[in-house]
Amino acid sequence: SRIDTAFTVIIHSLGSAMATFTAQNYGANKLDRIRKGLFHTSIIAYIYCIAVAILFFVFGRHFASLFLKEASLSTIDLSYTYLMVNSSFYILLATLVISRATLQGMSNNFAPTLAGIIELIMRFFAAMFFSKVAGFTGLCFACPLAWLGSLFPLVIYLVIAFKDKFAQKTTPPP
């Protein structure tokens, strides 16, 4: 959806900024700054996600009608359903994008790649299963479920990365 893309570009921009910020501070071995940056970027993203979700709940049909010229009411209702479901889970998307970018900034490409594969597989199976169970509304849940599934390896690797790097940083030299 063009509406969805227009509003999630901010989330992806925060992820890009976090990747650069992380890479610079990782190279300088300033891990505390990375943790603070991750925290503050997440807070900004979450506030934005909540605001967009509220905006879509209140004005979603109006946004849909702007992009769907001469569309029937049922088409606008389907678009509204899609916006409501997806925007309700933008916090998951923001966590996914920011976590992935942080790991990439720390030169960890395995976890983001694994998360991408999991996201693709989950999206496929969620679409296949939920479309049979709940029709179009079920299809709308394919992306949020994929975001949730792909978060697991990212969060695990992020915790491990911070734990290992902080352990190395606090270990006294021989």
Coordinates of N, CA, C and O in Angstrom, one line a residue:
S1 N 0.8 -1.2 0.0 CA 0.0 0.0 0.0 C 0.9 1.2 0.0 O 1.8 1.3 0.8
R2 N 0.5 2.2 -0.8 CA 1.3 3.4 -0.9 C 1.2 4.2 0.4 O 2.1 4.9 0.8
I3 N 0.0 4.1 1.1 CA -0.1 4.8 2.3 C 0.8 4.3 3.4 O 1.5 5.0 4.1
D4 N 0.8 2.9 3.5 CA 1.6 2.2 4.4 C 3.1 2.6 4.2 O 3.8 2.9 5.1
T5 N 3.5 2.6 3.0 CA 4.9 2.9 2.6 C 5.3 4.3 3.0 O 6.4 4.6 3.5
A6 N 4.4 5.2 2.7 CA 4.6 6.6 3.0 C 4.9 6.9 4.5 O 5.7 7.7 4.8
F7 N 4.2 6.1 5.3 CA 4.3 6.4 6.7 C 5.4 5.5 7.4 O 5.9 5.9 8.4
T8 N 5.8 4.4 6.8 CA 6.8 3.6 7.4 C 8.2 4.0 6.9 O 9.2 3.5 7.5
V9 N 8.3 4.9 6.0 CA 9.6 5.4 5.5 C 10.4 6.1 6.7 O 11.6 6.0 6.8
I10 N 9.7 6.7 7.6 CA 10.3 7.3 8.8 C 11.0 6.2 9.6 O 12.1 6.4 10.1
I11 N 10.3 5.1 9.8 CA 10.9 4.0 10.6 C 12.1 3.5 9.9 O 13.2 3.3 10.6
H12 N 12.1 3.3 8.6 CA 13.3 2.9 7.9 C 14.4 3.9 7.9 O 15.6 3.5 8.0
S13 N 14.1 5.2 7.9 CA 15.1 6.2 8.1 C 15.8 6.2 9.4 O 17.0 6.4 9.5
L14 N 15.0 5.9 10.5 CA 15.6 5.8 11.8 C 16.5 4.6 11.8 O 17.6 4.6 12.5
G15 N 16.1 3.5 11.2 CA 17.0 2.3 11.1 C 18.3 2.7 10.4 O 19.4 2.3 10.9
S16 N 18.3 3.4 9.3 CA 19.5 3.8 8.6 C 20.4 4.6 9.4 O 21.6 4.5 9.5
A17 N 19.8 5.6 10.1 CA 20.5 6.4 11.0 C 21.2 5.6 12.2 O 22.3 5.8 12.5
M18 N 20.5 4.6 12.7 CA 21.0 3.8 13.7 C 22.1 2.9 13.2 O 23.1 2.7 14.0
A19 N 22.1 2.5 12.0 CA 23.2 1.7 11.5 C 24.5 2.5 11.4 O 25.5 2.0 11.8
T20 N 24.4 3.7 10.9 CA 25.5 4.6 10.8 C 26.1 4.9 12.2 O 27.3 4.9 12.4
F21 N 25.2 5.3 13.1 CA 25.5 5.7 14.4 C 26.2 4.5 15.1 O 27.3 4.7 15.8
T22 N 25.7 3.3 15.0 CA 26.2 2.1 15.6 C 27.6 1.8 15.0 O 28.6 1.5 15.8
A23 N 27.8 1.9 13.7 CA 29.1 1.6 13.1 C 30.2 2.5 13.6 O 31.3 2.1 13.9
Q24 N 29.8 3.8 13.7 CA 30.8 4.8 14.1 C 31.2 4.5 15.6 O 32.4 4.6 15.9
N25 N 30.2 4.3 16.4 CA 30.5 4.0 17.8 C 31.1 2.7 18.1 O 31.9 2.5 19.0
Y26 N 30.8 1.7 17.3 CA 31.3 0.4 17.4 C 32.8 0.4 17.1 O 33.6 -0.2 17.8
G27 N 33.2 1.1 16.0 CA 34.6 1.3 15.7 C 35.4 2.0 16.7 O 36.6 1.7 16.9
A28 N 34.7 2.9 17.4 CA 35.4 3.7 18.5 C 35.3 2.9 19.8 O 35.8 3.5 20.9
N29 N 34.7 1.8 19.8 CA 34.5 0.9 21.0 C 33.7 1.7 22.1 O 34.0 1.6 23.3
K30 N 32.7 2.5 21.7 CA 31.8 3.2 22.6 C 30.5 2.5 22.7 O 29.5 3.0 22.2
L31 N 30.5 1.4 23.4 CA 29.3 0.5 23.4 C 28.2 1.2 24.2 O 27.0 0.9 24.0
D32 N 28.5 1.9 25.2 CA 27.5 2.6 26.0 C 26.7 3.6 25.2 O 25.5 3.7 25.3
R33 N 27.4 4.2 24.2 CA 26.7 5.1 23.3 C 25.7 4.4 22.4 O 24.6 4.9 22.1
I34 N 26.1 3.2 22.0 CA 25.3 2.4 21.1 C 24.0 2.0 21.9 O 22.9 2.1 21.4
R35 N 24.2 1.5 23.1 CA 23.0 1.2 23.9 C 22.0 2.4 24.1 O 20.8 2.3 24.0
K36 N 22.6 3.5 24.5 CA 21.8 4.7 24.6 C 21.1 5.1 23.3 O 19.9 5.5 23.3
G37 N 21.9 5.0 22.3 CA 21.3 5.4 20.9 C 20.2 4.4 20.6 O 19.1 4.9 20.0
L38 N 20.4 3.2 20.8 CA 19.3 2.2 20.6 C 18.1 2.5 21.4 O 16.9 2.4 20.9
F39 N 18.3 2.8 22.6 CA 17.1 3.1 23.5 C 16.4 4.4 23.0 O 15.2 4.3 22.9
H40 N 17.1 5.4 22.8 CA 16.5 6.7 22.4 C 15.8 6.6 21.0 O 14.8 7.2 20.8
T41 N 16.5 5.9 20.1 CA 15.9 5.7 18.8 C 14.6 4.9 18.8 O 13.6 5.3 18.2
S42 N 14.6 3.9 19.7 CA 13.4 3.1 19.9 C 12.3 3.9 20.4 O 11.1 3.8 20.0
I43 N 12.6 4.8 21.4 CA 11.5 5.6 22.0 C 10.9 6.5 21.0 O 9.7 6.7 20.9
I44 N 11.8 7.2 20.2 CA 11.3 8.1 19.1 C 10.4 7.3 18.1 O 9.3 7.7 17.8
A45 N 10.9 6.1 17.7 CA 10.1 5.3 16.8 C 8.8 4.9 17.4 O 7.8 4.9 16.7
Y46 N 8.8 4.5 18.7 CA 7.5 4.0 19.3 C 6.5 5.1 19.4 O 5.3 4.9 19.2
I47 N 7.0 6.3 19.8 CA 6.0 7.5 19.8 C 5.5 7.7 18.4 O 4.3 7.9 18.3
Y48 N 6.3 7.7 17.4 CA 5.8 7.9 16.1 C 4.8 6.8 15.7 O 3.8 7.1 15.1
C49 N 5.1 5.6 16.0 CA 4.3 4.4 15.6 C 2.9 4.6 16.3 O 1.9 4.3 15.6
I50 N 2.9 5.0 17.5 CA 1.6 5.2 18.2 C 0.8 6.3 17.6 O -0.4 6.2 17.4
A51 N 1.5 7.4 17.3 CA 0.8 8.5 16.6 C 0.2 8.1 15.3 O -0.9 8.5 15.0
V52 N 1.0 7.4 14.5 CA 0.5 7.0 13.2 C -0.7 6.0 13.3 O -1.7 6.1 12.6
A53 N -0.6 5.1 14.3 CA -1.7 4.2 14.5 C -3.0 4.9 14.8 O -4.1 4.6 14.3
I54 N -2.9 5.9 15.7 CA -4.0 6.7 16.1 C -4.5 7.5 14.9 O -5.8 7.5 14.6
L55 N -3.6 8.0 14.1 CA -4.0 8.8 12.9 C -4.8 7.9 11.9 O -5.8 8.3 11.4
F56 N -4.3 6.6 11.7 CA -5.0 5.7 10.8 C -6.3 5.3 11.4 O -7.3 5.1 10.6
F57 N -6.4 5.1 12.7 CA -7.7 4.7 13.2 C -8.7 5.7 13.0 O -9.9 5.5 12.8
V58 N -8.3 7.0 13.2 CA -9.3 8.1 13.1 C -9.5 8.5 11.6 O -10.7 8.7 11.2
F59 N -8.4 8.6 10.8 CA -8.6 9.1 9.4 C -8.2 8.1 8.4 O -8.0 8.5 7.2
G60 N -8.1 6.8 8.7 CA -7.7 5.8 7.7 C -8.5 5.7 6.5 O -8.0 5.6 5.4
R61 N -9.8 5.8 6.6 CA -10.7 5.8 5.5 C -10.5 7.0 4.6 O -10.5 6.9 3.3
H62 N -10.2 8.1 5.2 CA -9.9 9.3 4.4 C -8.6 9.2 3.6 O -8.6 9.6 2.4
F63 N -7.6 8.6 4.2 CA -6.4 8.4 3.5 C -6.6 7.4 2.4 O -6.1 7.6 1.3
A64 N -7.3 6.4 2.6 CA -7.6 5.4 1.6 C -8.3 6.0 0.4 O -8.0 5.7 -0.7
S65 N -9.3 6.8 0.7 CA -10.1 7.4 -0.4 C -9.2 8.4 -1.2 O -9.5 8.7 -2.4
L66 N -8.2 9.0 -0.6 CA -7.3 9.9 -1.4 C -6.5 9.1 -2.4 O -6.2 9.6 -3.5
F67 N -6.1 7.9 -2.1 CA -5.3 7.1 -3.0 C -6.1 6.2 -3.9 O -5.6 5.7 -4.9
L68 N -7.4 6.0 -3.6 CA -8.2 5.1 -4.3 C -9.3 5.9 -5.0 O -10.5 6.0 -4.5
K69 N -9.0 6.6 -6.1 CA -10.0 7.4 -6.8 C -11.1 6.5 -7.3 O -10.8 5.4 -7.9
E70 N -12.3 7.0 -7.2 CA -13.5 6.3 -7.7 C -13.6 4.8 -7.2 O -14.1 4.0 -7.9
A71 N -13.1 4.6 -6.0 CA -13.2 3.3 -5.4 C -14.5 3.1 -4.7 O -15.2 4.0 -4.2
S72 N -15.0 1.8 -4.7 CA -16.2 1.5 -4.0 C -16.0 1.6 -2.4 O -14.8 1.6 -2.0
L73 N -17.0 1.7 -1.7 CA -16.9 1.7 -0.2 C -16.3 0.4 0.3 O -15.5 0.5 1.3
S74 N -16.6 -0.7 -0.4 CA -16.0 -2.0 0.1 C -14.5 -2.0 -0.1 O -13.7 -2.5 0.8
T75 N -14.0 -1.4 -1.2 CA -12.5 -1.3 -1.4 C -11.9 -0.4 -0.4 O -10.8 -0.7 0.2
I76 N -12.5 0.7 0.0 CA -12.0 1.6 1.0 C -12.0 0.9 2.4 O -11.1 1.1 3.1
D77 N -13.0 0.2 2.6 CA -13.1 -0.6 3.9 C -12.0 -1.6 4.0 O -11.4 -1.8 5.1
L78 N -11.7 -2.3 2.9 CA -10.6 -3.3 2.9 C -9.2 -2.6 3.1 O -8.4 -3.1 3.9
S79 N -9.1 -1.4 2.5 CA -7.8 -0.7 2.7 C -7.7 -0.2 4.1 O -6.7 -0.3 4.7
Y80 N -8.8 0.2 4.7 CA -8.9 0.6 6.1 C -8.5 -0.5 7.0 O -7.7 -0.4 8.0
T81 N -9.0 -1.7 6.7 CA -8.7 -2.9 7.5 C -7.2 -3.1 7.5 O -6.6 -3.4 8.5
Y82 N -6.6 -3.1 6.3 CA -5.2 -3.3 6.1 C -4.4 -2.3 7.0 O -3.5 -2.7 7.7
L83 N -4.8 -1.0 6.9 CA -4.1 0.0 7.6 C -4.2 -0.2 9.1 O -3.3 0.0 9.9
M84 N -5.4 -0.5 9.6 CA -5.6 -0.7 11.0 C -4.8 -1.9 11.5 O -4.1 -1.8 12.6
V85 N -4.8 -3.0 10.8 CA -4.0 -4.2 11.3 C -2.5 -3.9 11.3 O -1.9 -4.1 12.3
N86 N -2.0 -3.4 10.2 CA -0.6 -3.1 10.1 C -0.1 -2.0 11.1 O 0.9 -2.2 11.7
S87 N -0.8 -0.9 11.1 CA -0.4 0.2 12.0 C -0.4 -0.2 13.5 O 0.3 0.3 14.3
S88 N -1.3 -1.2 13.8 CA -1.4 -1.7 15.2 C -0.1 -2.4 15.6 O 0.2 -2.5 16.8
F89 N 0.7 -2.8 14.6 CA 1.9 -3.6 14.9 C 3.1 -2.8 14.4 O 4.2 -3.4 14.3
Y90 N 3.0 -1.6 14.1 CA 4.2 -0.8 13.7 C 5.3 -0.8 14.7 O 6.5 -0.7 14.3
I91 N 5.0 -0.9 16.0 CA 6.0 -1.0 17.0 C 6.9 -2.2 16.8 O 8.1 -2.2 16.9
L92 N 6.3 -3.4 16.3 CA 7.1 -4.5 16.0 C 8.0 -4.2 14.8 O 9.2 -4.6 14.8
L93 N 7.5 -3.6 13.8 CA 8.3 -3.2 12.6 C 9.4 -2.3 13.0 O 10.6 -2.5 12.6
A94 N 9.2 -1.3 13.8 CA 10.2 -0.4 14.3 C 11.3 -1.2 15.1 O 12.5 -0.9 14.8
T95 N 10.9 -2.0 15.9 CA 11.9 -2.8 16.7 C 12.7 -3.7 15.8 O 13.9 -3.8 15.9
L96 N 12.0 -4.3 14.8 CA 12.7 -5.1 13.8 C 13.8 -4.3 13.0 O 14.9 -4.7 12.9
V97 N 13.3 -3.2 12.5 CA 14.2 -2.3 11.6 C 15.4 -1.8 12.4 O 16.5 -1.8 12.0
I98 N 15.1 -1.3 13.6 CA 16.2 -0.7 14.4 C 17.1 -1.8 14.9 O 18.4 -1.6 14.9
S99 N 16.6 -2.9 15.3 CA 17.5 -4.0 15.8 C 18.4 -4.5 14.7 O 19.6 -4.8 14.8
R100 N 17.8 -4.7 13.5 CA 18.5 -5.2 12.3 C 19.6 -4.2 12.0 O 20.8 -4.6 11.7
A101 N 19.3 -2.9 12.0 CA 20.3 -1.9 11.6 C 21.4 -1.8 12.7 O 22.6 -1.7 12.3
T102 N 21.1 -2.0 13.9 CA 22.1 -2.0 15.0 C 23.1 -3.1 14.8 O 24.3 -3.0 14.9
L103 N 22.5 -4.3 14.6 CA 23.4 -5.5 14.3 C 24.3 -5.3 13.1 O 25.5 -5.7 13.1
Q104 N 23.7 -4.8 12.0 CA 24.5 -4.5 10.8 C 25.6 -3.5 11.1 O 26.7 -3.6 10.6
G105 N 25.3 -2.5 11.9 CA 26.3 -1.5 12.3 C 27.4 -2.1 13.1 O 28.5 -1.6 13.2
M106 N 27.1 -3.3 13.8 CA 28.1 -4.0 14.6 C 28.8 -5.1 13.8 O 29.4 -6.0 14.3
S107 N 28.6 -5.0 12.5 CA 29.2 -6.0 11.5 C 28.7 -7.4 11.7 O 29.3 -8.4 11.3
N108 N 27.5 -7.5 12.2 CA 26.8 -8.8 12.3 C 25.8 -8.9 11.1 O 24.7 -8.3 11.2
N109 N 26.1 -9.7 10.1 CA 25.2 -9.8 9.0 C 24.5 -11.1 9.0 O 23.5 -11.3 8.3
F110 N 24.9 -12.1 9.9 CA 24.3 -13.4 9.9 C 22.8 -13.2 10.5 O 21.9 -13.7 9.9
A111 N 22.7 -12.6 11.6 CA 21.4 -12.5 12.3 C 20.4 -11.7 11.4 O 19.2 -12.2 11.2
P112 N 20.7 -10.6 10.8 CA 19.8 -9.9 9.9 C 19.4 -10.8 8.7 O 18.2 -10.8 8.3
T113 N 20.3 -11.5 8.2 CA 20.0 -12.4 7.0 C 19.1 -13.5 7.5 O 18.1 -13.8 6.8
L114 N 19.4 -14.1 8.6 CA 18.5 -15.2 9.2 C 17.1 -14.6 9.4 O 16.1 -15.3 9.1
A115 N 17.0 -13.4 10.0 CA 15.7 -12.8 10.3 C 15.0 -12.5 9.0 O 13.7 -12.7 8.9
G116 N 15.7 -12.1 7.9 CA 15.0 -11.9 6.6 C 14.4 -13.2 6.1 O 13.3 -13.2 5.5
I117 N 15.2 -14.3 6.2 CA 14.7 -15.6 5.8 C 13.4 -16.0 6.6 O 12.4 -16.5 6.0
I118 N 13.5 -15.9 7.9 CA 12.4 -16.2 8.7 C 11.2 -15.4 8.4 O 10.0 -15.9 8.3
E119 N 11.4 -14.1 8.1 CA 10.3 -13.2 7.8 C 9.6 -13.6 6.5 O 8.4 -13.7 6.4
L120 N 10.4 -14.0 5.5 CA 9.9 -14.5 4.2 C 9.0 -15.7 4.4 O 7.9 -15.9 3.9
I121 N 9.6 -16.7 5.1 CA 8.9 -18.0 5.4 C 7.6 -17.8 6.1 O 6.6 -18.3 5.8
M122 N 7.7 -17.0 7.2 CA 6.5 -16.7 8.0 C 5.4 -16.0 7.2 O 4.2 -16.2 7.4
R123 N 5.8 -15.0 6.4 CA 4.9 -14.3 5.6 C 4.1 -15.2 4.7 O 2.9 -15.1 4.5
F124 N 4.9 -16.1 4.0 CA 4.3 -17.1 3.1 C 3.3 -18.0 3.8 O 2.1 -18.1 3.4
F125 N 3.7 -18.6 4.9 CA 2.8 -19.5 5.6 C 1.7 -18.8 6.3 O 0.5 -19.4 6.3
A126 N 1.9 -17.6 6.9 CA 0.8 -16.9 7.5 C -0.2 -16.5 6.4 O -1.4 -16.6 6.7
A127 N 0.2 -16.1 5.3 CA -0.7 -15.7 4.2 C -1.5 -17.0 3.7 O -2.7 -16.9 3.5
M128 N -0.8 -18.1 3.6 CA -1.5 -19.3 3.2 C -2.5 -19.8 4.2 O -3.7 -20.1 3.9
F129 N -2.1 -19.8 5.5 CA -3.0 -20.3 6.5 C -4.1 -19.3 6.9 O -5.3 -19.7 6.9
F130 N -3.8 -18.1 7.1 CA -4.8 -17.1 7.6 C -5.7 -16.7 6.5 O -6.9 -16.3 6.9
S131 N -5.3 -16.7 5.3 CA -6.3 -16.4 4.2 C -7.4 -17.4 4.2 O -8.6 -17.1 3.9
K132 N -7.1 -18.7 4.5 CA -8.2 -19.7 4.5 C -9.0 -19.6 5.8 O -10.2 -19.9 5.7
V133 N -8.5 -19.2 6.9 CA -9.2 -19.1 8.1 C -10.0 -17.8 8.2 O -11.2 -17.8 8.7
A134 N -9.4 -16.7 7.8 CA -10.1 -15.4 8.1 C -10.1 -14.5 6.8 O -10.4 -13.3 6.9
G135 N -9.9 -15.0 5.7 CA -10.0 -14.2 4.4 C -9.0 -13.1 4.4 O -7.9 -13.2 4.8
F136 N -9.5 -12.0 3.9 CA -8.6 -10.8 3.7 C -8.0 -10.3 5.0 O -6.9 -9.9 5.1
T137 N -8.8 -10.3 6.0 CA -8.3 -9.8 7.3 C -7.2 -10.7 7.8 O -6.2 -10.2 8.3
G138 N -7.3 -12.0 7.5 CA -6.2 -12.9 7.9 C -4.9 -12.6 7.1 O -3.8 -12.7 7.6
L139 N -5.1 -12.3 5.8 CA -4.0 -11.9 5.0 C -3.3 -10.6 5.6 O -2.1 -10.5 5.5
C140 N -4.1 -9.7 6.1 CA -3.5 -8.5 6.7 C -2.6 -8.8 7.9 O -1.7 -8.0 8.2
F141 N -2.7 -9.9 8.5 CA -1.9 -10.3 9.6 C -0.6 -11.0 9.2 O 0.3 -11.3 10.1
A142 N -0.4 -11.2 7.9 CA 0.8 -11.9 7.5 C 2.1 -11.1 7.8 O 3.1 -11.7 8.3
C143 N 2.0 -9.8 7.5 CA 3.2 -9.0 7.7 C 3.5 -8.9 9.2 O 4.7 -9.1 9.7
P144 N 2.6 -8.5 10.1 CA 2.9 -8.4 11.5 C 3.4 -9.7 12.1 O 4.3 -9.7 12.9
L145 N 2.9 -10.8 11.7 CA 3.4 -12.1 12.2 C 4.8 -12.4 11.7 O 5.6 -12.9 12.4
A146 N 5.1 -12.0 10.5 CA 6.4 -12.2 9.9 C 7.4 -11.2 10.7 O 8.5 -11.6 11.0
W147 N 7.0 -10.0 11.0 CA 7.8 -9.1 11.8 C 8.1 -9.7 13.2 O 9.3 -9.7 13.6
L148 N 7.1 -10.3 13.8 CA 7.3 -10.9 15.1 C 8.2 -12.1 15.0 O 9.2 -12.2 15.8
G149 N 8.1 -12.9 14.1 CA 8.9 -14.1 13.9 C 10.4 -13.7 13.7 O 11.3 -14.4 14.2
S150 N 10.6 -12.7 12.9 CA 12.0 -12.4 12.5 C 12.6 -11.6 13.6 O 13.9 -11.4 13.7
L151 N 11.9 -11.1 14.6 CA 12.5 -10.4 15.7 C 13.2 -11.3 16.7 O 14.2 -10.9 17.3
F152 N 12.8 -12.6 16.8 CA 13.5 -13.5 17.7 C 15.0 -13.6 17.5 O 15.7 -13.4 18.4
P153 N 15.5 -14.0 16.3 CA 16.9 -14.1 16.1 C 17.6 -12.7 16.3 O 18.7 -12.7 16.9
L154 N 17.0 -11.6 15.9 CA 17.6 -10.3 16.1 C 17.8 -9.9 17.6 O 18.9 -9.5 18.0
V155 N 16.7 -10.1 18.3 CA 16.8 -9.8 19.8 C 17.8 -10.7 20.5 O 18.7 -10.2 21.3
I156 N 17.8 -12.0 20.1 CA 18.8 -12.9 20.8 C 20.2 -12.5 20.4 O 21.1 -12.4 21.3
Y157 N 20.5 -12.2 19.1 CA 21.8 -11.8 18.7 C 22.2 -10.5 19.3 O 23.4 -10.3 19.6
L158 N 21.3 -9.6 19.4 CA 21.6 -8.3 20.0 C 21.9 -8.4 21.5 O 22.9 -7.8 21.9
V159 N 21.2 -9.2 22.2 CA 21.5 -9.4 23.6 C 22.9 -10.1 23.8 O 23.7 -9.6 24.6
I160 N 23.2 -11.1 22.9 CA 24.5 -11.7 23.0 C 25.6 -10.8 22.6 O 26.6 -10.7 23.3
A161 N 25.4 -10.0 21.6 CA 26.4 -9.0 21.1 C 26.7 -8.0 22.2 O 27.9 -7.8 22.5
F162 N 25.7 -7.5 22.9 CA 26.0 -6.5 24.0 C 26.6 -7.2 25.2 O 27.6 -6.7 25.8
K163 N 26.2 -8.4 25.5 CA 26.7 -9.1 26.6 C 28.2 -9.4 26.4 O 29.1 -9.2 27.2
D164 N 28.5 -9.9 25.2 CA 29.9 -10.3 24.9 C 30.8 -9.1 24.8 O 31.9 -9.1 25.3
K165 N 30.3 -8.0 24.2 CA 31.2 -6.8 24.0 C 31.4 -6.1 25.4 O 32.5 -5.6 25.6
F166 N 30.4 -6.1 26.2 CA 30.5 -5.5 27.5 C 31.4 -6.3 28.4 O 32.2 -5.8 29.2
A167 N 31.4 -7.6 28.3 CA 32.2 -8.5 29.0 C 33.7 -8.3 28.6 O 34.6 -8.3 29.5
Q168 N 33.9 -8.2 27.3 CA 35.3 -7.9 26.8 C 35.8 -6.5 27.3 O 36.9 -6.4 27.6
K169 N 34.9 -5.6 27.3 CA 35.3 -4.2 27.7 C 35.6 -4.1 29.2 O 36.5 -3.4 29.6
T170 N 34.9 -4.9 30.0 CA 35.2 -4.8 31.5 C 36.2 -5.8 32.0 O 36.6 -5.8 33.1
T171 N 36.7 -6.7 31.1 CA 37.7 -7.7 31.5 C 39.0 -7.0 31.6 O 39.5 -6.4 30.6
P172 N 39.7 -7.0 32.7 CA 41.0 -6.3 32.8 C 42.1 -7.0 32.0 O 42.0 -8.3 31.8
P173 N 43.0 -6.2 31.4 CA 44.0 -6.9 30.6 C 44.9 -7.7 31.5 O 45.1 -7.5 32.6
P174 N 45.6 -8.7 30.9 CA 46.5 -9.6 31.6 C 47.7 -8.9 32.1 O 48.2 -8.0 31.6

